[in-house]
């Protein structure tokens, strides 16, 4: 590759289970880059079809990562192939991994850890909003640059390494066990962005305490602890860790994904607030001033209370309306983005000589895509005929579905298209919750206004 491309390899700087990384010089743009070369370990014993799927996933995930242009994510410059060698060219990071900064039994300062992990959350939030899940967040994949910036590396490769396609012949799981979420160990398919939040919590715990939250004498014991044992609170290991920060880390490590932070943005906000010193005595001062002023009832109090109550009612109603419209807009945007990605992938598969002409093989890929919990159906059309499709078993005629159609840009005489149905069930549940919350809030404000009105009448009656 070095002799026939713009990249002159200089030295090997790292290697992993599925790739080798080289420092290289981009002779065209005169800059240092990192070149990661796919290396399929022959010990995996993959068949030809499995090797082809590994390569396909490598290319697709690398291209997905290349679209993640964010200050806290390593930049991908090119995805290429030379002969039977597949590679990606990325930004060369002149820094150290957070893993190299860790020493057994020695934690980093809370403020420094929060500063690093909030940057990780920024990068993850950006990636998650674009449908990319890292799946292998660990200290060695987080690079600290000399200017204090933290960058996430190995997007895409992580998904490949955690795939069911990458197992040994005896079904031994390959990956970094200590940072795997419980759902990754139970069922490889049923994971989402919250698995990255769990792994981020493990990294945060390790940075604060100098040790892992779950560790056993063997892989089996470690997995058992991850699935069943609650972690020791970080404050017991390193006294002085803020209580709020400890709660944030433990919530990230919840066994049930529903009990964790649901987005990286939510985690980032919680981390930022966890090290803000509490203003001791502030509540007492506010409460004392309120009691002193409450002894003097004046008409302005009633007018101000009524005005504030009416403003709150209007604001609550408008807030509910805009949030509901926002939820609908988010579904449309996410469905459009994900649909385009799926259409692009299927167009590549359909164009492949070995896959496109094999309906059974093409059907397997469509079925794999359709297993996403948010998809109701996927249909690959050729003319008016369904070539390959997948329909979720729980679908009923009454289910609310957002259907989007895409033409497939392929060089074939027959016309091809793609129909995708996205479930609105989750959105409708959220909208119902919002309506209930807004209704309760409006009811509470109305009750407050009625109470103020009654109090005003009693006050005037006492004066008379």
mmCIF file of C-alpha atoms in Angstrom, residues 68-303:
data_model
loop_
_atom_site.group_PDB
_atom_site.id
_atom_site.type_symbol
_atom_site.label_atom_id
_atom_site.label_comp_id
_atom_site.label_asym_id
_atom_site.label_seq_id
_atom_site.Cartn_x
_atom_site.Cartn_y
_atom_site.Cartn_z
ATOM 1 C CA UNK A 68 -18.756 12.015 12.303
ATOM 2 C CA UNK A 69 -17.075 15.404 12.092
ATOM 3 C CA UNK A 70 -16.715 16.440 15.745
ATOM 4 C CA UNK A 71 -13.868 17.908 17.855
ATOM 5 C CA UNK A 72 -14.009 14.943 20.252
ATOM 6 C CA UNK A 73 -13.999 12.196 17.594
ATOM 7 C CA UNK A 74 -10.969 11.163 15.573
ATOM 8 C CA UNK A 75 -11.332 12.304 11.951
ATOM 9 C CA UNK A 76 -11.553 9.639 9.210
ATOM 10 C CA UNK A 77 -9.985 10.801 5.936
ATOM 11 C CA UNK A 78 -10.353 7.820 3.614
ATOM 12 C CA UNK A 79 -11.618 4.256 3.396
ATOM 13 C CA UNK A 80 -9.702 2.239 0.834
ATOM 14 C CA UNK A 81 -8.644 -1.108 -0.544
ATOM 15 C CA UNK A 82 -5.543 -2.341 -2.317
ATOM 16 C CA UNK A 83 -5.767 -5.889 -3.571
ATOM 17 C CA UNK A 84 -7.110 -7.973 -0.688
ATOM 18 C CA UNK A 85 -6.026 -5.411 1.894
ATOM 19 C CA UNK A 86 -8.654 -3.058 3.352
ATOM 20 C CA UNK A 87 -7.666 0.036 5.280
ATOM 21 C CA UNK A 88 -8.842 3.354 6.672
ATOM 22 C CA UNK A 89 -6.811 6.551 6.909
ATOM 23 C CA UNK A 90 -7.461 8.739 9.927
ATOM 24 C CA UNK A 91 -6.205 11.702 11.873
ATOM 25 C CA UNK A 92 -2.932 11.067 13.698
ATOM 26 C CA UNK A 93 -3.358 11.919 17.378
ATOM 27 C CA UNK A 94 -0.263 13.203 19.138
ATOM 28 C CA UNK A 95 -1.230 12.343 22.694
ATOM 29 C CA UNK A 96 -1.639 9.564 25.223
ATOM 30 C CA UNK A 97 -4.525 7.244 25.995
ATOM 31 C CA UNK A 98 -6.382 7.613 29.275
ATOM 32 C CA UNK A 99 -5.449 3.989 29.881
ATOM 33 C CA UNK A 100 -1.751 4.899 29.987
ATOM 34 C CA UNK A 101 -2.481 7.470 32.718
ATOM 35 C CA UNK A 102 -4.069 4.924 35.045
ATOM 36 C CA UNK A 103 -2.109 3.404 37.908
ATOM 37 C CA UNK A 104 -3.529 0.562 40.034
ATOM 38 C CA UNK A 105 -5.074 1.897 43.212
ATOM 39 C CA UNK A 106 -4.531 5.557 42.286
ATOM 40 C CA UNK A 107 -7.434 7.685 41.121
ATOM 41 C CA UNK A 108 -7.405 10.984 39.265
ATOM 42 C CA UNK A 109 -8.939 14.154 40.711
ATOM 43 C CA UNK A 110 -12.721 14.471 40.396
ATOM 44 C CA UNK A 111 -12.614 17.768 38.471
ATOM 45 C CA UNK A 112 -10.054 16.416 36.010
ATOM 46 C CA UNK A 113 -12.078 13.232 35.438
ATOM 47 C CA UNK A 114 -15.280 15.208 34.877
ATOM 48 C CA UNK A 115 -13.460 17.460 32.415
ATOM 49 C CA UNK A 116 -12.321 14.433 30.404
ATOM 50 C CA UNK A 117 -15.560 12.439 30.529
ATOM 51 C CA UNK A 118 -17.789 15.399 29.595
ATOM 52 C CA UNK A 119 -15.783 15.644 26.366
ATOM 53 C CA UNK A 120 -16.369 11.941 25.777
ATOM 54 C CA UNK A 121 -20.092 12.557 26.299
ATOM 55 C CA UNK A 122 -20.009 15.394 23.737
ATOM 56 C CA UNK A 123 -18.545 13.062 21.124
ATOM 57 C CA UNK A 124 -20.887 10.183 21.949
ATOM 58 C CA UNK A 125 -23.959 12.421 21.906
ATOM 59 C CA UNK A 126 -23.004 13.639 18.424
ATOM 60 C CA UNK A 127 -22.466 10.074 17.181
ATOM 61 C CA UNK A 128 -25.629 8.678 18.788
ATOM 62 C CA UNK A 129 -27.777 11.353 17.187
ATOM 63 C CA UNK A 130 -26.493 10.085 13.854
ATOM 64 C CA UNK A 131 -27.207 6.433 14.585
ATOM 65 C CA UNK A 132 -23.636 5.328 15.342
ATOM 66 C CA UNK A 133 -22.978 3.325 18.522
ATOM 67 C CA UNK A 134 -19.340 2.837 19.520
ATOM 68 C CA UNK A 135 -19.713 -0.404 21.566
ATOM 69 C CA UNK A 136 -16.123 -0.397 22.809
ATOM 70 C CA UNK A 137 -15.629 2.667 24.998
ATOM 71 C CA UNK A 138 -12.564 1.998 27.145
ATOM 72 C CA UNK A 139 -9.531 4.033 28.343
ATOM 73 C CA UNK A 140 -7.297 2.818 25.505
ATOM 74 C CA UNK A 141 -9.782 4.202 22.947
ATOM 75 C CA UNK A 142 -9.817 7.673 24.566
ATOM 76 C CA UNK A 143 -6.827 9.822 23.580
ATOM 77 C CA UNK A 144 -5.815 12.911 25.596
ATOM 78 C CA UNK A 145 -4.054 15.493 23.422
ATOM 79 C CA UNK A 146 -1.477 17.955 24.700
ATOM 80 C CA UNK A 147 -4.026 20.805 24.666
ATOM 81 C CA UNK A 148 -6.391 18.890 26.980
ATOM 82 C CA UNK A 149 -8.791 17.711 24.278
ATOM 83 C CA UNK A 150 -10.062 14.132 24.574
ATOM 84 C CA UNK A 151 -10.794 12.270 21.318
ATOM 85 C CA UNK A 152 -12.706 9.012 20.865
ATOM 86 C CA UNK A 153 -11.069 6.525 18.522
ATOM 87 C CA UNK A 154 -12.035 3.216 16.899
ATOM 88 C CA UNK A 155 -15.560 4.135 15.823
ATOM 89 C CA UNK A 156 -16.841 1.402 13.546
ATOM 90 C CA UNK A 157 -14.067 -1.064 14.306
ATOM 91 C CA UNK A 158 -15.635 -1.523 17.729
ATOM 92 C CA UNK A 159 -18.946 -2.562 16.161
ATOM 93 C CA UNK A 160 -17.111 -5.044 13.989
ATOM 94 C CA UNK A 161 -15.201 -6.569 16.888
ATOM 95 C CA UNK A 162 -18.344 -7.016 18.961
ATOM 96 C CA UNK A 163 -20.306 -8.579 16.117
ATOM 97 C CA UNK A 164 -21.570 -12.126 16.345
ATOM 98 C CA UNK A 165 -19.531 -12.751 13.209
ATOM 99 C CA UNK A 166 -16.374 -12.305 15.270
ATOM 100 C CA UNK A 167 -16.411 -15.285 17.609
ATOM 101 C CA UNK A 168 -14.017 -18.150 17.905
ATOM 102 C CA UNK A 169 -15.079 -21.634 16.884
ATOM 103 C CA UNK A 170 -16.012 -22.527 20.460
ATOM 104 C CA UNK A 171 -18.212 -19.420 20.715
ATOM 105 C CA UNK A 172 -15.826 -17.606 23.075
ATOM 106 C CA UNK A 173 -16.659 -13.905 23.159
ATOM 107 C CA UNK A 174 -13.915 -11.615 21.873
ATOM 108 C CA UNK A 175 -13.712 -8.109 23.277
ATOM 109 C CA UNK A 176 -12.894 -6.076 26.372
ATOM 110 C CA UNK A 177 -15.068 -7.836 28.945
ATOM 111 C CA UNK A 178 -14.577 -5.368 31.814
ATOM 112 C CA UNK A 179 -16.251 -2.529 29.866
ATOM 113 C CA UNK A 180 -19.106 -4.587 28.361
ATOM 114 C CA UNK A 181 -22.626 -3.784 29.491
ATOM 115 C CA UNK A 182 -24.848 -6.578 30.854
ATOM 116 C CA UNK A 183 -27.018 -6.497 27.731
ATOM 117 C CA UNK A 184 -23.930 -7.002 25.535
ATOM 118 C CA UNK A 185 -23.167 -10.190 27.423
ATOM 119 C CA UNK A 186 -26.760 -11.463 27.319
ATOM 120 C CA UNK A 187 -27.762 -10.680 23.738
ATOM 121 C CA UNK A 188 -25.463 -9.060 21.181
ATOM 122 C CA UNK A 189 -28.272 -7.682 19.043
ATOM 123 C CA UNK A 190 -30.360 -5.962 21.718
ATOM 124 C CA UNK A 191 -28.119 -3.001 22.498
ATOM 125 C CA UNK A 192 -28.418 0.722 21.879
ATOM 126 C CA UNK A 193 -26.738 3.996 22.854
ATOM 127 C CA UNK A 194 -27.143 3.169 26.545
ATOM 128 C CA UNK A 195 -24.441 0.494 26.279
ATOM 129 C CA UNK A 196 -21.949 3.297 25.524
ATOM 130 C CA UNK A 197 -23.234 5.147 28.606
ATOM 131 C CA UNK A 198 -22.555 2.051 30.725
ATOM 132 C CA UNK A 199 -19.000 1.720 29.369
ATOM 133 C CA UNK A 200 -18.403 5.424 29.976
ATOM 134 C CA UNK A 201 -19.479 4.870 33.586
ATOM 135 C CA UNK A 202 -16.927 2.053 33.940
ATOM 136 C CA UNK A 203 -14.167 4.337 32.612
ATOM 137 C CA UNK A 204 -15.227 7.146 34.964
ATOM 138 C CA UNK A 205 -15.276 4.733 37.935
ATOM 139 C CA UNK A 206 -11.802 3.463 37.055
ATOM 140 C CA UNK A 207 -10.368 6.964 36.634
ATOM 141 C CA UNK A 208 -11.765 8.053 40.022
ATOM 142 C CA UNK A 209 -10.744 4.990 42.040
ATOM 143 C CA UNK A 210 -7.857 3.385 40.164
ATOM 144 C CA UNK A 211 -9.700 0.074 39.853
ATOM 145 C CA UNK A 212 -12.508 -1.555 37.871
ATOM 146 C CA UNK A 213 -16.024 -1.808 39.306
ATOM 147 C CA UNK A 214 -16.293 -5.489 38.323
ATOM 148 C CA UNK A 215 -13.279 -7.763 38.397
ATOM 149 C CA UNK A 216 -12.963 -11.499 38.975
ATOM 150 C CA UNK A 217 -10.271 -14.122 39.009
ATOM 151 C CA UNK A 218 -11.515 -15.469 35.690
ATOM 152 C CA UNK A 219 -13.559 -14.286 32.715
ATOM 153 C CA UNK A 220 -16.550 -16.313 33.940
ATOM 154 C CA UNK A 221 -16.371 -14.699 37.394
ATOM 155 C CA UNK A 222 -16.034 -11.222 35.863
ATOM 156 C CA UNK A 223 -19.090 -11.782 33.663
ATOM 157 C CA UNK A 224 -21.053 -13.072 36.682
ATOM 158 C CA UNK A 225 -20.192 -9.906 38.626
ATOM 159 C CA UNK A 226 -21.195 -7.657 35.722
ATOM 160 C CA UNK A 227 -24.563 -9.416 35.451
ATOM 161 C CA UNK A 228 -25.415 -9.835 39.139
ATOM 162 C CA UNK A 229 -23.246 -7.841 41.579
ATOM 163 C CA UNK A 230 -23.730 -4.178 42.492
ATOM 164 C CA UNK A 231 -20.497 -2.116 42.387
ATOM 165 C CA UNK A 232 -18.906 -0.743 45.543
ATOM 166 C CA UNK A 233 -19.600 3.020 45.781
ATOM 167 C CA UNK A 234 -16.504 4.969 44.647
ATOM 168 C CA UNK A 235 -16.605 7.124 47.807
ATOM 169 C CA UNK A 236 -15.828 4.089 49.950
ATOM 170 C CA UNK A 237 -12.670 3.444 47.958
ATOM 171 C CA UNK A 238 -11.506 7.062 47.637
ATOM 172 C CA UNK A 239 -12.975 9.319 50.355
ATOM 173 C CA UNK A 240 -13.699 12.832 49.175
ATOM 174 C CA UNK A 241 -15.385 11.993 45.866
ATOM 175 C CA UNK A 242 -18.446 14.305 45.639
ATOM 176 C CA UNK A 243 -21.679 12.499 46.525
ATOM 177 C CA UNK A 244 -23.403 13.803 43.394
ATOM 178 C CA UNK A 245 -20.595 12.487 41.189
ATOM 179 C CA UNK A 246 -20.766 9.085 42.904
ATOM 180 C CA UNK A 247 -24.508 8.899 42.205
ATOM 181 C CA UNK A 248 -23.953 9.780 38.545
ATOM 182 C CA UNK A 249 -21.352 7.019 38.109
ATOM 183 C CA UNK A 250 -23.494 4.387 39.862
ATOM 184 C CA UNK A 251 -26.495 5.302 37.717
ATOM 185 C CA UNK A 252 -24.389 4.728 34.589
ATOM 186 C CA UNK A 253 -23.598 1.223 35.895
ATOM 187 C CA UNK A 254 -27.234 0.189 36.419
ATOM 188 C CA UNK A 255 -27.929 -3.373 35.215
ATOM 189 C CA UNK A 256 -31.173 -2.308 33.527
ATOM 190 C CA UNK A 257 -30.587 0.165 30.647
ATOM 191 C CA UNK A 258 -33.851 1.934 31.560
ATOM 192 C CA UNK A 259 -32.327 2.921 34.920
ATOM 193 C CA UNK A 260 -29.313 4.635 33.341
ATOM 194 C CA UNK A 261 -29.044 8.044 31.742
ATOM 195 C CA UNK A 262 -30.872 7.706 28.446
ATOM 196 C CA UNK A 263 -28.617 9.976 26.396
ATOM 197 C CA UNK A 264 -24.982 11.038 26.522
ATOM 198 C CA UNK A 265 -26.160 14.645 26.627
ATOM 199 C CA UNK A 266 -28.127 13.938 29.796
ATOM 200 C CA UNK A 267 -25.041 12.305 31.333
ATOM 201 C CA UNK A 268 -22.892 15.290 30.359
ATOM 202 C CA UNK A 269 -25.231 17.713 32.146
ATOM 203 C CA UNK A 270 -25.322 15.537 35.268
ATOM 204 C CA UNK A 271 -21.515 15.331 35.349
ATOM 205 C CA UNK A 272 -21.166 19.103 35.003
ATOM 206 C CA UNK A 273 -23.526 19.658 37.926
ATOM 207 C CA UNK A 274 -21.955 16.954 40.096
ATOM 208 C CA UNK A 275 -18.878 18.979 41.085
ATOM 209 C CA UNK A 276 -20.632 22.345 41.655
ATOM 210 C CA UNK A 277 -20.258 23.154 45.387
ATOM 211 C CA UNK A 278 -23.536 23.350 47.267
ATOM 212 C CA UNK A 279 -24.267 26.773 48.772
ATOM 213 C CA UNK A 280 -24.652 25.811 52.419
ATOM 214 C CA UNK A 281 -27.050 28.000 54.334
ATOM 215 C CA UNK A 282 -28.493 29.561 51.184
ATOM 216 C CA UNK A 283 -31.822 27.791 51.665
ATOM 217 C CA UNK A 284 -32.099 29.035 55.244
ATOM 218 C CA UNK A 285 -31.550 32.646 54.164
ATOM 219 C CA UNK A 286 -34.151 32.412 51.405
ATOM 220 C CA UNK A 287 -36.646 30.706 53.700
ATOM 221 C CA UNK A 288 -36.114 33.303 56.470
ATOM 222 C CA UNK A 289 -36.666 36.191 54.058
ATOM 223 C CA UNK A 290 -39.822 34.554 52.711
ATOM 224 C CA UNK A 291 -41.273 34.080 56.209
ATOM 225 C CA UNK A 292 -40.517 37.714 57.112
ATOM 226 C CA UNK A 293 -42.217 39.069 54.006
ATOM 227 C CA UNK A 294 -45.226 36.755 54.342
ATOM 228 C CA UNK A 295 -46.263 38.514 57.528
ATOM 229 C CA UNK A 296 -47.221 41.625 55.563
ATOM 230 C CA UNK A 297 -50.087 40.840 53.207
ATOM 231 C CA UNK A 298 -50.499 43.464 50.521
ATOM 232 C CA UNK A 299 -52.766 43.651 47.486
ATOM 233 C CA UNK A 300 -49.695 43.608 45.210
ATOM 234 C CA UNK A 301 -49.021 40.029 46.401
ATOM 235 C CA UNK A 302 -52.342 38.831 45.050
ATOM 236 C CA UNK A 303 -51.978 40.677 41.746
#
